[in-house]
PDB file of C-alpha atoms in Angstrom:
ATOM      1  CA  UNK A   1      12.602 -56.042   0.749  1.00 37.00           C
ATOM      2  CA  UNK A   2      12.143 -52.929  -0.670  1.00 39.00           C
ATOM      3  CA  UNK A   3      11.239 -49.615   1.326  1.00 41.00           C
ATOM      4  CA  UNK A   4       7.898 -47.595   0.188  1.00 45.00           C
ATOM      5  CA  UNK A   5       8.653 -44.365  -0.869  1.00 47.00           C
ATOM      6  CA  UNK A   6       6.652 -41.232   1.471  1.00 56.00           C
ATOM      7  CA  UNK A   7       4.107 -39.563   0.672  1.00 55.00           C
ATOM      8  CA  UNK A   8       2.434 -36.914   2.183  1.00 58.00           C
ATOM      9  CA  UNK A   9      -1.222 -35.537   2.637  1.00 56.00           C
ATOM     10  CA  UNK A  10      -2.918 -31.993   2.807  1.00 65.00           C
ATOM     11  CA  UNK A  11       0.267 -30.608   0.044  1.00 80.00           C
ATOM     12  CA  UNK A  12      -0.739 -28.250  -2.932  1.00 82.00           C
ATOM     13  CA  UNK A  13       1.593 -27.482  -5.178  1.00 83.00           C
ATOM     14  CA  UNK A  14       3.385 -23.900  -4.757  1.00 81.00           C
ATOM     15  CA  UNK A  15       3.666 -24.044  -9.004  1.00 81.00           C
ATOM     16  CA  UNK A  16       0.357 -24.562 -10.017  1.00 82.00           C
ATOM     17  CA  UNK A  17      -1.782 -25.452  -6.910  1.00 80.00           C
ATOM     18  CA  UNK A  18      -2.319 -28.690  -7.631  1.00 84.00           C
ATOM     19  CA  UNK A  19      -3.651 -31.335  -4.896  1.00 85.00           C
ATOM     20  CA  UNK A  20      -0.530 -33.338  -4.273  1.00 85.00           C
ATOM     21  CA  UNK A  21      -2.391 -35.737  -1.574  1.00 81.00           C
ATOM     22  CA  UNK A  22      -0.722 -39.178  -1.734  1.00 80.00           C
ATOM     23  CA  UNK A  23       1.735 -38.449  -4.446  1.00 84.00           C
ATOM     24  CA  UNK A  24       5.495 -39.785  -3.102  1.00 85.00           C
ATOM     25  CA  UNK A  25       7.280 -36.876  -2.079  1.00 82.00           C
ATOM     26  CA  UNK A  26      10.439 -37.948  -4.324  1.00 84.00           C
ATOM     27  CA  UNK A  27       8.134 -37.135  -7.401  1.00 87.00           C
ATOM     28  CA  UNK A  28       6.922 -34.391  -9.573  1.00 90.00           C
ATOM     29  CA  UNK A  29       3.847 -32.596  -9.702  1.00 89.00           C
ATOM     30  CA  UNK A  30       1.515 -34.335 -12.619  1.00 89.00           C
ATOM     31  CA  UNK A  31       0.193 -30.880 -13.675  1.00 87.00           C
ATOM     32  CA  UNK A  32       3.009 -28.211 -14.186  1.00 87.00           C
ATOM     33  CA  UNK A  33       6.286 -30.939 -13.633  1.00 87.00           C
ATOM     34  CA  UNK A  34       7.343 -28.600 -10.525  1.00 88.00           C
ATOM     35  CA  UNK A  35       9.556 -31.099  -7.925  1.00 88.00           C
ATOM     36  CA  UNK A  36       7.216 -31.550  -5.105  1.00 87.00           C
ATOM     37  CA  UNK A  37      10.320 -31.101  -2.674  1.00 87.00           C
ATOM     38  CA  UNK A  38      10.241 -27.665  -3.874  1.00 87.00           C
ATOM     39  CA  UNK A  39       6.654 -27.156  -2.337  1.00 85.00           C
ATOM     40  CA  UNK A  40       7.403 -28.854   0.757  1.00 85.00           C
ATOM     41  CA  UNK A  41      10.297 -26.379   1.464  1.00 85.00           C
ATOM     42  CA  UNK A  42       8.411 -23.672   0.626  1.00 84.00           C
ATOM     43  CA  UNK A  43       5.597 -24.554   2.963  1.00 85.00           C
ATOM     44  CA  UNK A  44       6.177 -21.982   5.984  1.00 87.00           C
ATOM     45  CA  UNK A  45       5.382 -19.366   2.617  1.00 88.00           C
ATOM     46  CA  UNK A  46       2.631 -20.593   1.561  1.00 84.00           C
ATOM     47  CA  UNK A  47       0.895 -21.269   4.862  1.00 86.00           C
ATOM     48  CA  UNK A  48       1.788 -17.656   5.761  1.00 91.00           C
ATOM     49  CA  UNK A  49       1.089 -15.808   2.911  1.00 90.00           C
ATOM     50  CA  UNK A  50      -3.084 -15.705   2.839  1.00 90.00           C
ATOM     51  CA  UNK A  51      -2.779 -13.831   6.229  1.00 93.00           C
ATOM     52  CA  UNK A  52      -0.637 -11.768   5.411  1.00 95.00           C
ATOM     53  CA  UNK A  53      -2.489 -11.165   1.945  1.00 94.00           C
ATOM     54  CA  UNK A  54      -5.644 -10.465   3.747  1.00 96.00           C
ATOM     55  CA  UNK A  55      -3.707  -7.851   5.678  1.00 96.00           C
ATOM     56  CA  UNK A  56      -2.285  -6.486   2.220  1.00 97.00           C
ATOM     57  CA  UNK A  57      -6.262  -6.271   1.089  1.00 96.00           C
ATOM     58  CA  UNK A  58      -7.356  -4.749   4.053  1.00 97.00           C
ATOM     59  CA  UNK A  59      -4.202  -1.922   3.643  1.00 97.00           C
ATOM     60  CA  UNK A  60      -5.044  -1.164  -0.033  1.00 96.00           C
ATOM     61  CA  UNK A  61      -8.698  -0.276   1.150  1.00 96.00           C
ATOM     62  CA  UNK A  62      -7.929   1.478   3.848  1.00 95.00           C
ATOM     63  CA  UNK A  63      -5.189   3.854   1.855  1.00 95.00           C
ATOM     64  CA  UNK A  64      -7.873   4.197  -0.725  1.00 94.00           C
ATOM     65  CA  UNK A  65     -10.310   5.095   1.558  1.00 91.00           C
ATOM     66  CA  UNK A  66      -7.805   7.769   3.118  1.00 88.00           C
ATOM     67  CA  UNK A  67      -7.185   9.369  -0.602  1.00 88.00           C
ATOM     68  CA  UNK A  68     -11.412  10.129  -0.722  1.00 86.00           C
ATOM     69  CA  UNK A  69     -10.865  13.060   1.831  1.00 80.00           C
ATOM     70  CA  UNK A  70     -13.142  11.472   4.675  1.00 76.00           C
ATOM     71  CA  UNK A  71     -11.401  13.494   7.638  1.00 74.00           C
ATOM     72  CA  UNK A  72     -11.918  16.846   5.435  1.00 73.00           C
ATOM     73  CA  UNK A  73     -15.464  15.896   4.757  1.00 72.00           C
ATOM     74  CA  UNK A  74     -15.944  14.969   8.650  1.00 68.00           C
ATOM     75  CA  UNK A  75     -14.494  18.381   9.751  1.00 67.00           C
ATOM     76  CA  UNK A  76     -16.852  20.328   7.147  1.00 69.00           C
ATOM     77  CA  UNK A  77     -20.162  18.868   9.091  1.00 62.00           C
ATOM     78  CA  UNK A  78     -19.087  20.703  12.243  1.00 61.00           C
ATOM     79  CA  UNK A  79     -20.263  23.992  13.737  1.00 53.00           C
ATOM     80  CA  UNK A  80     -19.076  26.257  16.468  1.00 50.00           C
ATOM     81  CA  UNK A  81     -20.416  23.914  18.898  1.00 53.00           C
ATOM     82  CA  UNK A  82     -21.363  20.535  17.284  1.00 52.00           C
ATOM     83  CA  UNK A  83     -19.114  18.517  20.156  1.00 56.00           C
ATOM     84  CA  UNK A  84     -20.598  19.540  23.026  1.00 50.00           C
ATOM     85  CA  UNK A  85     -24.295  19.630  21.689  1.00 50.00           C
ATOM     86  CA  UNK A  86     -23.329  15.701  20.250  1.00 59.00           C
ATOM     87  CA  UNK A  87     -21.292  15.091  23.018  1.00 70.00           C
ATOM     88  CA  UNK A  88     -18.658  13.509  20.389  1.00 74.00           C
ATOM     89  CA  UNK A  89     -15.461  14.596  20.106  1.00 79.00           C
ATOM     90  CA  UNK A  90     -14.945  14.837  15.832  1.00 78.00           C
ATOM     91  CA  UNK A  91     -11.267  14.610  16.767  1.00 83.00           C
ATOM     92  CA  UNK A  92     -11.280  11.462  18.292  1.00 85.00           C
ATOM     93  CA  UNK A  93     -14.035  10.049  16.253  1.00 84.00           C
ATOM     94  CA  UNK A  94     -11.285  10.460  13.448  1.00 86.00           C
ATOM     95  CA  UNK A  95      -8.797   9.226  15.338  1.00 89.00           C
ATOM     96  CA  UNK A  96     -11.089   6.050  16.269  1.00 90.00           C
ATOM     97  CA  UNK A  97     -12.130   5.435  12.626  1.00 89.00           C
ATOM     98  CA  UNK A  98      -8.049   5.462  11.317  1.00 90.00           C
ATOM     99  CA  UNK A  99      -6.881   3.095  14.171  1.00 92.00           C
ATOM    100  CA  UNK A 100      -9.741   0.999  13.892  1.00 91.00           C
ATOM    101  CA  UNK A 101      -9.720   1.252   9.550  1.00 92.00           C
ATOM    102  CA  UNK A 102      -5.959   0.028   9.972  1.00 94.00           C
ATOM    103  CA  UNK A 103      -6.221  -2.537  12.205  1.00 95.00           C
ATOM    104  CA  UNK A 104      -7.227  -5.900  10.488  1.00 96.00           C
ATOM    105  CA  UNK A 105      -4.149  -4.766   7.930  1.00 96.00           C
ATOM    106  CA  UNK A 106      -1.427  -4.707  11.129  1.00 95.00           C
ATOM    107  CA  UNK A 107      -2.682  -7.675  12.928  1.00 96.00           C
ATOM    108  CA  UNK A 108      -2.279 -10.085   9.443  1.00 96.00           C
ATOM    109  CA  UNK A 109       0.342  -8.378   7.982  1.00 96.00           C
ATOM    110  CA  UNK A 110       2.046  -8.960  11.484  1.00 95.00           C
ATOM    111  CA  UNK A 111       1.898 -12.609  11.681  1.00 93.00           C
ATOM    112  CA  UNK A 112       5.260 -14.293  12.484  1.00 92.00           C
ATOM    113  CA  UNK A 113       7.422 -14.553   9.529  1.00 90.00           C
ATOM    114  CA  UNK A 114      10.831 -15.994  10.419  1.00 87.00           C
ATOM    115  CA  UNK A 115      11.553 -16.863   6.934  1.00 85.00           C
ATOM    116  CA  UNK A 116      12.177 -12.838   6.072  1.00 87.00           C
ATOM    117  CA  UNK A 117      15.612 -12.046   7.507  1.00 81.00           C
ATOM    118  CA  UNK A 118      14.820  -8.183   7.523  1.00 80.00           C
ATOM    119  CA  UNK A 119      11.422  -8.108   8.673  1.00 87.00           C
ATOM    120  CA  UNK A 120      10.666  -6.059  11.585  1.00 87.00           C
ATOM    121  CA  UNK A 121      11.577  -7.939  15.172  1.00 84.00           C
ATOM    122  CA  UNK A 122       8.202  -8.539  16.796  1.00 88.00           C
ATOM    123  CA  UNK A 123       6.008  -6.841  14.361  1.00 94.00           C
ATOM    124  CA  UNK A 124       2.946  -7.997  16.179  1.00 94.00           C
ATOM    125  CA  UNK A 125       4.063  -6.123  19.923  1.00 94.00           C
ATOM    126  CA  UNK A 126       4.257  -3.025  17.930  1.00 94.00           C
ATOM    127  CA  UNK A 127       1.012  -3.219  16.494  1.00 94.00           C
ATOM    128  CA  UNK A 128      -0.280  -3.756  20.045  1.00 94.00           C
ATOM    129  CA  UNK A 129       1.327  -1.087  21.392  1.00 95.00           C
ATOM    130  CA  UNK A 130       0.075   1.802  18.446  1.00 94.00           C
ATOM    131  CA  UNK A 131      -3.566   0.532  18.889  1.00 94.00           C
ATOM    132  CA  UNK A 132      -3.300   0.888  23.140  1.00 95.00           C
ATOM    133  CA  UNK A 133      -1.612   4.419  22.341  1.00 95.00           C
ATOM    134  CA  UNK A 134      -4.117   5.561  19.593  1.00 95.00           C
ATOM    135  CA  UNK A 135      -7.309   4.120  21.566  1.00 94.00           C
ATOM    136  CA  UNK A 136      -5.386   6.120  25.219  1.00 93.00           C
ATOM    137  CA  UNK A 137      -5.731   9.174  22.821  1.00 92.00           C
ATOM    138  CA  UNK A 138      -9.007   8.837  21.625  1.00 91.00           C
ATOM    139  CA  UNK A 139     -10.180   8.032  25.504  1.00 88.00           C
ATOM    140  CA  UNK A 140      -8.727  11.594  26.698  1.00 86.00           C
ATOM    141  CA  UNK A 141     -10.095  13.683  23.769  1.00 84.00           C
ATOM    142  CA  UNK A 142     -13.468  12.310  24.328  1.00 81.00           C
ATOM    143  CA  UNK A 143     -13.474  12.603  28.292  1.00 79.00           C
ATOM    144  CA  UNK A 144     -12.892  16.433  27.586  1.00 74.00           C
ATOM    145  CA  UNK A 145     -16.334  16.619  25.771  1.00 69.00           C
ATOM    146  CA  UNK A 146     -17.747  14.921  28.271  1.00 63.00           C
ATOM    147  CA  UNK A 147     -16.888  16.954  31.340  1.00 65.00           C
ATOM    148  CA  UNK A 148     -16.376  13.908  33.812  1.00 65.00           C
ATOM    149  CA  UNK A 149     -12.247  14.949  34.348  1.00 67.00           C
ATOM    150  CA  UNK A 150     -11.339  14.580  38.234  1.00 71.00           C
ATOM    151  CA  UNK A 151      -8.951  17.666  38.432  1.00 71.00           C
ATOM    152  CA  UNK A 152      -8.513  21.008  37.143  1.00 80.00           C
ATOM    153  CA  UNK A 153     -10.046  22.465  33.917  1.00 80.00           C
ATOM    154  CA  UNK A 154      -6.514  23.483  32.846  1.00 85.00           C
ATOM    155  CA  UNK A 155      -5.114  20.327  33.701  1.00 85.00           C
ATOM    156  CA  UNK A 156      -7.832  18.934  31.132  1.00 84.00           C
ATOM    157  CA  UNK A 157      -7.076  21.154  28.465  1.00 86.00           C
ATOM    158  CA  UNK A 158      -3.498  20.119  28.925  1.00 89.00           C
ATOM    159  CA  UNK A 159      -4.419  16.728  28.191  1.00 89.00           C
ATOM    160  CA  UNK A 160      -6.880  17.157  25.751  1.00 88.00           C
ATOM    161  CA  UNK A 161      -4.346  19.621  23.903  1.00 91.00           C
ATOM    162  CA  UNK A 162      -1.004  16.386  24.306  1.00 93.00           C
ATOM    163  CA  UNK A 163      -3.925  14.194  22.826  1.00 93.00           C
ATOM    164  CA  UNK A 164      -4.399  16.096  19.795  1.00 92.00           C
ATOM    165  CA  UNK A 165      -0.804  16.887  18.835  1.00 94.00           C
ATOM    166  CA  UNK A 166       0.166  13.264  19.383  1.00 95.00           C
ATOM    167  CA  UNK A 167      -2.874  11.654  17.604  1.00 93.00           C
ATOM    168  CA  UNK A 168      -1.485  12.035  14.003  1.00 93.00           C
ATOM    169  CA  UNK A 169       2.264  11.534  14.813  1.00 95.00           C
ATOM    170  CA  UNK A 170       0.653   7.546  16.086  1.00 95.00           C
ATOM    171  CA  UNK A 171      -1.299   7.344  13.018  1.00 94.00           C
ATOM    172  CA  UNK A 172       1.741   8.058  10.669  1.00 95.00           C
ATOM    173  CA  UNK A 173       3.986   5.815  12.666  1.00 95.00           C
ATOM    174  CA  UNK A 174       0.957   2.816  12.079  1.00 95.00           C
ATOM    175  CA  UNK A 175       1.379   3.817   8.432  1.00 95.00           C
ATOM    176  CA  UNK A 176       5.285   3.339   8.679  1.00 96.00           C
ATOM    177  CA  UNK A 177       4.993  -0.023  10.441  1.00 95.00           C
ATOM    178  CA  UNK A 178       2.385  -1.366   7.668  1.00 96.00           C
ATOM    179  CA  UNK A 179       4.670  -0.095   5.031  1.00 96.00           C
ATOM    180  CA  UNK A 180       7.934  -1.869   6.109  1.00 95.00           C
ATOM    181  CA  UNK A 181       5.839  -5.039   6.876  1.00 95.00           C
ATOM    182  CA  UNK A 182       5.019  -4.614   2.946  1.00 96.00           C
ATOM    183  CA  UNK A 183       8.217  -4.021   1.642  1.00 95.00           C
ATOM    184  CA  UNK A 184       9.820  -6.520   3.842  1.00 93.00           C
ATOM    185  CA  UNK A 185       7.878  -9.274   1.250  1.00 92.00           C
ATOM    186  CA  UNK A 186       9.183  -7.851  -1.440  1.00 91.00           C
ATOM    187  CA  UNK A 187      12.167 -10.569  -2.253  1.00 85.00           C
ATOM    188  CA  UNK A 188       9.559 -13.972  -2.231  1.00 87.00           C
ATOM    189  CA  UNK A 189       7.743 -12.192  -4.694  1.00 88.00           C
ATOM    190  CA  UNK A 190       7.845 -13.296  -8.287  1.00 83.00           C
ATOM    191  CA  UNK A 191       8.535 -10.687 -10.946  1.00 85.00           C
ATOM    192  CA  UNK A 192       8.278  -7.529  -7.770  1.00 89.00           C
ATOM    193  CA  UNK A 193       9.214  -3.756  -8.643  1.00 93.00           C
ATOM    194  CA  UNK A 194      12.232  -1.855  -8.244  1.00 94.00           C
ATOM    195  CA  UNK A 195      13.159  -1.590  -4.920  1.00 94.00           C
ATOM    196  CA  UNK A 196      14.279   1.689  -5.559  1.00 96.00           C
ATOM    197  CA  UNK A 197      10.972   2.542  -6.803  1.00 96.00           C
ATOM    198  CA  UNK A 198       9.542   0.858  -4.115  1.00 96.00           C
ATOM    199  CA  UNK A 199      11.308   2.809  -1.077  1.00 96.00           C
ATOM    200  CA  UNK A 200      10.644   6.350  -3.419  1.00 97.00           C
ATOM    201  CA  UNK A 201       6.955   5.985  -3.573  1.00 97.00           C
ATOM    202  CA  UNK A 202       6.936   4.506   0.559  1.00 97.00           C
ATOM    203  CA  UNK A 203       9.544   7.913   1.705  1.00 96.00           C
ATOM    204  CA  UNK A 204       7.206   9.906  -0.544  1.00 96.00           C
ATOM    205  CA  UNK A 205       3.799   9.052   1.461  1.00 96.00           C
ATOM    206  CA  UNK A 206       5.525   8.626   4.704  1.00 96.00           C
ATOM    207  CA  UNK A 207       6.371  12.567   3.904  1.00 96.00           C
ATOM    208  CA  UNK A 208       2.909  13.513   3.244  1.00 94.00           C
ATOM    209  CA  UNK A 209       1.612  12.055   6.821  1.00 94.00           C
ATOM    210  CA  UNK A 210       4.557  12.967   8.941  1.00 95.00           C
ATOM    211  CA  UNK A 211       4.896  16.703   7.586  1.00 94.00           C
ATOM    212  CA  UNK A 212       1.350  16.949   8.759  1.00 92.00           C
ATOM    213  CA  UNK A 213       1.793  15.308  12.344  1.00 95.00           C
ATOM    214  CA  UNK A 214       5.154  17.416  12.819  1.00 95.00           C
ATOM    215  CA  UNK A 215       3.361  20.808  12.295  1.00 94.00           C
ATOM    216  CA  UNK A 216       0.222  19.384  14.526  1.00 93.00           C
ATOM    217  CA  UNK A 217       2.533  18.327  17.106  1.00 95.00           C
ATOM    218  CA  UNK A 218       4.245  21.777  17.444  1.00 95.00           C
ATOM    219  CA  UNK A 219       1.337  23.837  16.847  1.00 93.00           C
ATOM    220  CA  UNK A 220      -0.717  21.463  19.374  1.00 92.00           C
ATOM    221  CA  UNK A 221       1.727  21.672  22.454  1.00 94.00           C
ATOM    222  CA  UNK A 222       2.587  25.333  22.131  1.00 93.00           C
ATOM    223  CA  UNK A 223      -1.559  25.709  22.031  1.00 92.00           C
ATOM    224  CA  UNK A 224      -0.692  24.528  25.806  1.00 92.00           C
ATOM    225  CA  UNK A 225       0.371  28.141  26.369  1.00 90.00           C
ATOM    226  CA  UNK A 226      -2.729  29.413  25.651  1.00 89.00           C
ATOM    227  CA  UNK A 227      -5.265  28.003  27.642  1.00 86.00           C
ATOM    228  CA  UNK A 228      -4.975  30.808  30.280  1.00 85.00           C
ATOM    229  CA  UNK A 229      -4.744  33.672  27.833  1.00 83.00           C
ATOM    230  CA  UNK A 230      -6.334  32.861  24.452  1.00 82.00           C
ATOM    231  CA  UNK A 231      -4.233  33.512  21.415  1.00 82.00           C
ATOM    232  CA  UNK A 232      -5.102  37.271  19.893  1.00 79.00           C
ATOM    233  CA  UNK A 233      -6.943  37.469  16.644  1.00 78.00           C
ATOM    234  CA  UNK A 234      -5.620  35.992  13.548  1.00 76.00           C
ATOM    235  CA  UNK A 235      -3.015  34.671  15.708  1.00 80.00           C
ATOM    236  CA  UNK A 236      -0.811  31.346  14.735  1.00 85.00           C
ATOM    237  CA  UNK A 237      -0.329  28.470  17.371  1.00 88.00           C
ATOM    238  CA  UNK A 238       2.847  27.511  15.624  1.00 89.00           C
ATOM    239  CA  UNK A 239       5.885  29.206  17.160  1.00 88.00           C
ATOM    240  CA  UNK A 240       7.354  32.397  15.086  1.00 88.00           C
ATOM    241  CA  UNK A 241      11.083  30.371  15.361  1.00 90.00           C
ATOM    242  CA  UNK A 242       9.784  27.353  13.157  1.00 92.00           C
ATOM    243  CA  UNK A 243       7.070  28.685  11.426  1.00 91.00           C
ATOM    244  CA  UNK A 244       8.659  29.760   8.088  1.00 93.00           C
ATOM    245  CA  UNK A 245      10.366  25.933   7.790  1.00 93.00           C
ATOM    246  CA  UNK A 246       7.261  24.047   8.614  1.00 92.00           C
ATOM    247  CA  UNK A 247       5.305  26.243   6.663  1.00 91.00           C
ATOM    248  CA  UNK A 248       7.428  25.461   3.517  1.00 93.00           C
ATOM    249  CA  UNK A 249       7.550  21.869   5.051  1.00 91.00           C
ATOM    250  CA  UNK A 250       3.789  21.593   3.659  1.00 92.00           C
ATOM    251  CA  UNK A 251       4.105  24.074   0.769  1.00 93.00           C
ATOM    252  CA  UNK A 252       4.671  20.905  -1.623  1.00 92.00           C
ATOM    253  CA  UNK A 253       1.733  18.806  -0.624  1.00 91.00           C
ATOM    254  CA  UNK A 254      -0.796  21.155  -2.220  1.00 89.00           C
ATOM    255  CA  UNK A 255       0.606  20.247  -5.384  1.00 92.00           C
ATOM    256  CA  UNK A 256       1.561  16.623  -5.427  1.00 93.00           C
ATOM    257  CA  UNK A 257      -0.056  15.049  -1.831  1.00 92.00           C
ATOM    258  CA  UNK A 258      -2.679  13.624  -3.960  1.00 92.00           C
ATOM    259  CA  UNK A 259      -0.729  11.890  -6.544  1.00 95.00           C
ATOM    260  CA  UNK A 260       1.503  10.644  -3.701  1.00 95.00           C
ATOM    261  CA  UNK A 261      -1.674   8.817  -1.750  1.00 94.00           C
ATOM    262  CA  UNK A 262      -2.420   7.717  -5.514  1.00 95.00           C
ATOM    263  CA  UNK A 263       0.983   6.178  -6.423  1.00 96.00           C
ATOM    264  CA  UNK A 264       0.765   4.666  -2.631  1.00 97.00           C
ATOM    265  CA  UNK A 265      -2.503   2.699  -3.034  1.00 97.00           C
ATOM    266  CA  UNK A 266      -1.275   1.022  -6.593  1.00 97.00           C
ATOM    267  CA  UNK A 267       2.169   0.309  -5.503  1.00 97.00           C
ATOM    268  CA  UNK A 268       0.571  -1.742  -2.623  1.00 97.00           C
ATOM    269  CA  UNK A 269      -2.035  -3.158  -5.057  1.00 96.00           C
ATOM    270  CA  UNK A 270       0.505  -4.543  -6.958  1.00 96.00           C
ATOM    271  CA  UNK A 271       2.195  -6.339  -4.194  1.00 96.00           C
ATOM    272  CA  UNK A 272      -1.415  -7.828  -3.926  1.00 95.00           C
ATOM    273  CA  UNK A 273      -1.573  -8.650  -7.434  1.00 94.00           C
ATOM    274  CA  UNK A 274       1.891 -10.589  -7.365  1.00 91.00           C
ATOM    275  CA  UNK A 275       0.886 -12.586  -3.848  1.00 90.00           C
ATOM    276  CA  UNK A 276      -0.088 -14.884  -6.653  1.00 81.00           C
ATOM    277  CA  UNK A 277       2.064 -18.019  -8.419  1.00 72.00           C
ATOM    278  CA  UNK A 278       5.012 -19.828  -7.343  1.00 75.00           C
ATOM    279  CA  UNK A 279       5.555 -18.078  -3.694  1.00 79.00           C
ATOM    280  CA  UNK A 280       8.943 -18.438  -2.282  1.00 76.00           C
ATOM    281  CA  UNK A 281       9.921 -21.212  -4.999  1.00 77.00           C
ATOM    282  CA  UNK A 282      13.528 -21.600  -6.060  1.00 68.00           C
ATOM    283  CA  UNK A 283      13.753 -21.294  -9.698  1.00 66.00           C
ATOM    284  CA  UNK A 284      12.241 -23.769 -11.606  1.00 58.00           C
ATOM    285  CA  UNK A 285      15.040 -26.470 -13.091  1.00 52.00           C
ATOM    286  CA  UNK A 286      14.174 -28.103 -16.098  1.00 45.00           C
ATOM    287  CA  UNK A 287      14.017 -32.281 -15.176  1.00 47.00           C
ATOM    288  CA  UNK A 288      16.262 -35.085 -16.944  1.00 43.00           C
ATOM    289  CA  UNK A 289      13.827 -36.829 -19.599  1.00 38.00           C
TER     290      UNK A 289
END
């Protein structure tokens, strides 16, 4: 008596994305010839990958979004005393808007993927964590404008002063977790770029936003010192010592910052353009006629 052969139901192939329902799983797809074994073992891909493709949308947007200039044209609606007249905080309404804009991206893009040997451990904590931290920031900057803070007024400066010299250095370390998350799906893909290319362009942004949130978070904690005495006129907040360095630390980003973002947002669209096709498939063997 012979034995029926499996089959399986719910299976699309990872060649072609053909229905497979009911076909034996010792068989070929009917449409492209791909070994439906092949799509069964690549199943924990495929079910993963449209999260973490949503996520991949949701980045691209949000980096392309960044390279229109919205906190520059945010800071140029201000005047001397548009906070406390609004009774919003600009700062963190900036701060809200990037940790909110970059959230969808880390929550898919942080779904479990034990099938990527150097992924990030626990991606999804991290992500956690960064949104807590930015939305803790965001909380003490606006409770200054608001005048509701239990102790001191130089105590609240204090705090308000920590929350705006830590508020970028969160946001570039969101954009460094989204970026290895990316780059960690680099080897399923079919046809991917360089890596070398790939970890020049991601170094290259990561510079952009972390030479900014260095100089903020020096210039914004020695601003501490000031709160009693206010800085003389035409005064710096960043310290004499390290001003030259950090200075020169920025000097570059007039000139290519820009193309950087640019070069950022395509090489991510790309990675969105090849989250397409035959997904964590073996290469294809041509079957016995």
């Amino acid at each position: 008596m012979s034995v029926a052969t499996p089959i399986i139901d719910g299976l699309l192939c990872g060649e072609c994305g053909y229905d497979l329902r009911s076909l034996p799983l010792d068989s070929n797809c009917p449409e492209c010839g791909r070994r439906i074994a092949d799509s069964i073992a690549a199943l924990p891909v495929t079910r993963w990958l449209p999260t973490f493709r949503r996520g991949v949308t949701f980045l691209a947007l949000a980096l392309f979004i960044f390279t229109l200039g919205v906190e520059g044209w945010i800071y140029r609606q201000r005047t001397s005393d548009w906070d406390f007249v609004h009774k919003i905080n600009s700062d963190a309404a900036i701060a809200l808007f990037y940790a909110l804009l970059l959230f969808p991206a880390a929550w898919w893009m942080s779904a479990p993927a034990p099938f990527l040997r150097r992924r990030l451990a626990r991606p999804r904590r991290l992500v956690i964590a960064l949104l807590i931290a930015q939305l803790l920031m965001v909380a003490m900057e606006q409770w200054f404008i608001n005048e509701h803070w239990p102790f001191s007024y130089y105590w609240a400066a204090v705090f308000l002063l920590s929350a705006y010299a830590l508020a970028p250095l969160l946001h570039a370390l969101q954009l460094w977790l989204l970026l290895e998350l990316l780059v960690s799906s680099r080897k399923i893909l079919p046809r991917p770029l360089p890596r070398v290319l790939v970890r020049l362009v991601q170094w290259c942004f990561l510079y952009t936003v972390l030479a900014y949130a260095i100089v903020n978070l020096v210039s914004g904690f020695n601003r501490i010192n000031y709160i009693i005495k206010p800085i003389a006129p035409g005064g710096n907040y960043i310290p004499a010592l390290v001003r030259a360095p950090l200075l020169a630390l920025l000097e570059p980003l007039r000139y290519v910052g820009y193309p950087i973002a640019l070069a950022c947002v395509i090489m991510v669209l790309h990675f969105r353009f090849r989250m397409h096709g035959p997904i964590g498939l073996t290469p294809k063997v041509s079957q016995p006629s």
